[in-house]
Coordinates of C-alpha atoms in Angstrom, one line a residue:
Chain A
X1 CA 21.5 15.8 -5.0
X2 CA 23.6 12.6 -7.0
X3 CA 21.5 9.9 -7.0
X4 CA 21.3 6.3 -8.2
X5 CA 17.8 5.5 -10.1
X6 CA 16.5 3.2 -12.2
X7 CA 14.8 3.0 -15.4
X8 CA 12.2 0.0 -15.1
X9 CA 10.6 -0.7 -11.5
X10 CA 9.2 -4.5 -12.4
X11 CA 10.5 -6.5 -15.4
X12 CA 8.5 -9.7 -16.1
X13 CA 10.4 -12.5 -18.3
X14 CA 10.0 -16.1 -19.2
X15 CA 12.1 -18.7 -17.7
X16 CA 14.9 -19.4 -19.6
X17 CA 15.0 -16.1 -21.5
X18 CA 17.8 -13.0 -20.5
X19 CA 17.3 -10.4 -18.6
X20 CA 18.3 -6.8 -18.6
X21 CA 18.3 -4.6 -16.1
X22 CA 19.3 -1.1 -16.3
X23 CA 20.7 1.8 -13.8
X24 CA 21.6 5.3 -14.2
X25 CA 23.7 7.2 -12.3
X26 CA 24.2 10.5 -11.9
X27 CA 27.3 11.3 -9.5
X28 CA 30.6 11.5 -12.1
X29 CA 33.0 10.8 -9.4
X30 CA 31.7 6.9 -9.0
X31 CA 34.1 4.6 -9.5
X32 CA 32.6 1.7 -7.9
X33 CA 29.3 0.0 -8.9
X34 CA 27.3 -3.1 -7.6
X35 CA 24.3 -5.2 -8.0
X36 CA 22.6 -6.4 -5.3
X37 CA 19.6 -8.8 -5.3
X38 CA 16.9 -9.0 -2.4
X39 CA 14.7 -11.3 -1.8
X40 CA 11.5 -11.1 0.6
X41 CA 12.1 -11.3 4.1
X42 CA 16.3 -10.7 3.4
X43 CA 18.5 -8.4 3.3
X44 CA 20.7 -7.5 -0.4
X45 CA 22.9 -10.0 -1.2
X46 CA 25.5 -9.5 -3.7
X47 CA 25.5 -10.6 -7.1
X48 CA 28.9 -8.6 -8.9
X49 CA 30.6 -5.6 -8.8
X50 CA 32.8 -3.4 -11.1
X51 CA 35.1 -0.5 -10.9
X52 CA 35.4 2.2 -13.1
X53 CA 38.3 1.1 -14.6
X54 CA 36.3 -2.0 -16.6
X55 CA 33.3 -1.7 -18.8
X56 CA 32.3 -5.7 -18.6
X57 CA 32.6 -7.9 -16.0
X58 CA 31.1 -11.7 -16.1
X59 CA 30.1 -13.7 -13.4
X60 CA 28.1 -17.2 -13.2
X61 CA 25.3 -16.3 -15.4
X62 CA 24.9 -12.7 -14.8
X63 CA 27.2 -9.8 -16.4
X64 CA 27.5 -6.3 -15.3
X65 CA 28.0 -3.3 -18.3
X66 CA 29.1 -0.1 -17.2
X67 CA 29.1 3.2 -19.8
X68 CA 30.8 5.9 -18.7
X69 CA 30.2 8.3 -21.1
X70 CA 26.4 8.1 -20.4
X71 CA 27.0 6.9 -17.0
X72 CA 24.8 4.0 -17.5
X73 CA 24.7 0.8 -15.5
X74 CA 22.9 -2.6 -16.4
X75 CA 22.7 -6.4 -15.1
X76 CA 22.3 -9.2 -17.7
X77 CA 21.5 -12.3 -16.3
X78 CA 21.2 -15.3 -18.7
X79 CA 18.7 -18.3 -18.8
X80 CA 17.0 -16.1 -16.2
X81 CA 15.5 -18.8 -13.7
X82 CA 12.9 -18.9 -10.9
X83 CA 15.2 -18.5 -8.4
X84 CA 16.2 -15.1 -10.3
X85 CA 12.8 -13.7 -8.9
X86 CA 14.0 -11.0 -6.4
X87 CA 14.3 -7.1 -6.2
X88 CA 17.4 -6.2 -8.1
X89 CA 19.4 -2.6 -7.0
X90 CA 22.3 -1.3 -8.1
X91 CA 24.7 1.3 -6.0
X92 CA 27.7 3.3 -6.5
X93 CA 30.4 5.0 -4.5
X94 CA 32.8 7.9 -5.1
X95 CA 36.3 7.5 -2.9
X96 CA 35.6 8.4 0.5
X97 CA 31.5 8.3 0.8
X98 CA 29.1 5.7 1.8
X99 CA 27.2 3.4 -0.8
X100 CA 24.1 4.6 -2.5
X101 CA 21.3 2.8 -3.3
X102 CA 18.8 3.1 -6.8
X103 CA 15.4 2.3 -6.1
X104 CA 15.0 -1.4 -7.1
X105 CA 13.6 -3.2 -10.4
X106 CA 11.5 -6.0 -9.8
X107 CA 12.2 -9.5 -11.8
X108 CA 9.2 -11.7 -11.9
X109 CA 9.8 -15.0 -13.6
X110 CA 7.0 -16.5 -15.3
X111 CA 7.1 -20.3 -15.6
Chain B
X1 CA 26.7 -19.3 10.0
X2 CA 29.7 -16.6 9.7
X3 CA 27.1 -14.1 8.4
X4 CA 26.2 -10.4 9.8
X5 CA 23.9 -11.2 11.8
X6 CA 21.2 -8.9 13.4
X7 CA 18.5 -9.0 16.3
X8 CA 15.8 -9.1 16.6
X9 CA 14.2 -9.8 13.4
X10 CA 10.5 -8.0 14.0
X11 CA 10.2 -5.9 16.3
X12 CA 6.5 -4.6 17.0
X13 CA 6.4 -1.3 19.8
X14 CA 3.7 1.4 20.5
X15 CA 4.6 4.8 19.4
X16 CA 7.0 6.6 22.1
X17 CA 8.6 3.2 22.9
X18 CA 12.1 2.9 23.2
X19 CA 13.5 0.2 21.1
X20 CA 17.2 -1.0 20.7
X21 CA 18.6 -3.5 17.9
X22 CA 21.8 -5.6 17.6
X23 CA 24.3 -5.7 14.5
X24 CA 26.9 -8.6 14.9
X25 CA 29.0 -8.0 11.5
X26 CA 31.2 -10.6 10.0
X27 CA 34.4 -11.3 12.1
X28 CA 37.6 -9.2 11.1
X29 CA 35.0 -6.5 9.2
X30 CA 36.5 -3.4 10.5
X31 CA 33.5 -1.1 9.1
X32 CA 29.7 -1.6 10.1
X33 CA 26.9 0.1 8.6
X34 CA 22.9 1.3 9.2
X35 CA 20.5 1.7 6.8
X36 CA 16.9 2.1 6.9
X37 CA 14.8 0.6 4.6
X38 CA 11.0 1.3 3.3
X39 CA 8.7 -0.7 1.5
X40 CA 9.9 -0.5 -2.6
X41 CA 12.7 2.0 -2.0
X42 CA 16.7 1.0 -1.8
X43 CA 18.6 1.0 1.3
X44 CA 19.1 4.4 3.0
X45 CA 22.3 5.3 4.8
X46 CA 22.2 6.1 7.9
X47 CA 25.8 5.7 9.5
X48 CA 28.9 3.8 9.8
X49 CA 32.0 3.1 12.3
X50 CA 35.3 2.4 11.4
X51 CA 36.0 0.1 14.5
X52 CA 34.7 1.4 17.4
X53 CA 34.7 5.0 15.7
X54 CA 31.1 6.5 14.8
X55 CA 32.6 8.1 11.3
X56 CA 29.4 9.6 9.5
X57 CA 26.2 10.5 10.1
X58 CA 22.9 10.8 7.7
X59 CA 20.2 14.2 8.4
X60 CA 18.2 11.1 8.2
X61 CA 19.4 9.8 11.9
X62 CA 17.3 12.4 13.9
X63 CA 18.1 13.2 17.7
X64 CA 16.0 10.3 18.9
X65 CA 18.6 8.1 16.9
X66 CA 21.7 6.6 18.5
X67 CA 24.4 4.4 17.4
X68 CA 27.3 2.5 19.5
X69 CA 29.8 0.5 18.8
X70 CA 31.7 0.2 22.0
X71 CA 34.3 -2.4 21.2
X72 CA 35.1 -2.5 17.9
X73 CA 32.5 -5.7 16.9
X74 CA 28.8 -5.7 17.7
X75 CA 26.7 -2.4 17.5
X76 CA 23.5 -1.3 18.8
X77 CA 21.2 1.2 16.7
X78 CA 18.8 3.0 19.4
X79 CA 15.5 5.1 18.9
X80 CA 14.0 6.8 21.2
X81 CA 10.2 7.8 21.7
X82 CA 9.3 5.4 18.6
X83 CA 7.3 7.4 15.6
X84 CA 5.1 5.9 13.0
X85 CA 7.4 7.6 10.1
X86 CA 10.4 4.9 11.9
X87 CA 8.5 1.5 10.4
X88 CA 11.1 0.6 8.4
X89 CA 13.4 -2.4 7.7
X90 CA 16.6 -1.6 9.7
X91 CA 19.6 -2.9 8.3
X92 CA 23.5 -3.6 9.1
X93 CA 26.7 -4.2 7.2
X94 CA 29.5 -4.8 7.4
X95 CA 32.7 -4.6 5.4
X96 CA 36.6 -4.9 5.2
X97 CA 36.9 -1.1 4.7
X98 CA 40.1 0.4 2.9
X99 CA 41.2 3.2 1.3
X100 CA 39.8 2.8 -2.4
X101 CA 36.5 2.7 -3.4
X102 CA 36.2 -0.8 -3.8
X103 CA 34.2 -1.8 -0.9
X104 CA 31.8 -4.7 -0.8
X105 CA 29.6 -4.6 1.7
X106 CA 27.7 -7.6 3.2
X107 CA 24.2 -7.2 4.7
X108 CA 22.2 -9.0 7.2
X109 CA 18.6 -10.3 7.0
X110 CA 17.6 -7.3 9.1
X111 CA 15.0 -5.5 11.7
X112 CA 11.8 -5.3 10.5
X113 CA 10.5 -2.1 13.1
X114 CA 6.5 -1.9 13.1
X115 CA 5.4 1.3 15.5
X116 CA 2.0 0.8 16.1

């Protein structure tokens, strides 16, 4: 069936470097994508979101690319920071249905 | 704290237990929404109400599985005759709803279910 997956399942970066964070999906008729981060214990909070209208979309510190064409998804966040340490997932949604979730990448932050 | 909020947060029962959770979703958030949620996997949908309507329904939510929202604003998930296979982080959320595709949905912290 369409899914939402992920390419990396734990990233491990140094403080203060980027970090990318990549998504495919697989559905074509997606038109809304977000990036949700979860911490232990919590529930996904939201980070950004972008329709399929956009290809970049900025936030504070993170930034969200969306290509089309090979229906690729990814997170950048910048000066990636202890705090950043979290379970990241992206999810789509086609008019109509119900969010779907990837499986989660894993950002460790090493001091 | 204006938050969806859910109850209880663990929730430890013996296999064939009935347990019941509580979902309050933000005020004014028309839609509400369950997913289940396992150990390194994403959020899995389970269903949703557009005010007090149950719209959808996963083949995850088995027949032991039931969900109400009688007025419109809080909403209990219920399972019946507990399984091991139902450990699982249960969550809510809730959102605005609309037409388009553009809906952001706002989670709470969660039930973390433990059938022993």
């Amino acid at each position: 069936g369409e899914s939402v997956g992920l390419h990396l399942p734990t990233l491990s970066v140094q403080e203060g470097d980027n970090s990318i964070i990549n998504c495919a999906y697989s559905n074509s008729a997606s038109d809304y994508f977000i990036w949700y981060k979860q911490e232990s214990g919590k529930g996904p909070q939201f980070i950004i979101d972008i329709r399929s209208n956009m290809d970049k979309r900025q936030g504070q510190r993170v930034t969200v690319l969306l290509n089309k064409t090979v229906k690729h998804l990814s997170l950048q966040i910048a000066a990636t920071q202890p705090g950043d340490s979290a379970v990241y997932f992206c999810a789509d949604k086609a008019a109509g249905n119900k969010l779907t979730f990837g499986g989660g990448t894993r950002v460790l932050v090493k001091p | 704290d204006t938050g969806v909020s859910q109850n209880p947060r663990h929730k430890i029962t013996k296999r064939g237990q009935n347990v019941t959770f509580r979902c309050d979703p933000i005020s004014e958030h028309n839609r509400l929404y369950w997913y289940r949620q396992t150990l390194g996997q994403g959020p899995e949908f389970l269903t949703y109400f557009q005010n007090e309507a149950q719209l959808e329904k996963s083949r995850l939510l088995s027949d032991r599985f039931s969900a109400e929202r009688p007025k419109g604003s809080f909403s209990t998930l219920e399972i019946q005759r507990t399984e091991q296979g139902d450990s699982a982080m249960y969550l809510c959320a809730s959102s605005l709803g609309g037409t388009s595709s553009n809906e952001k949905l706002f989670f709470g912290s969660g039930t973390q279910l433990s059938v022993l």
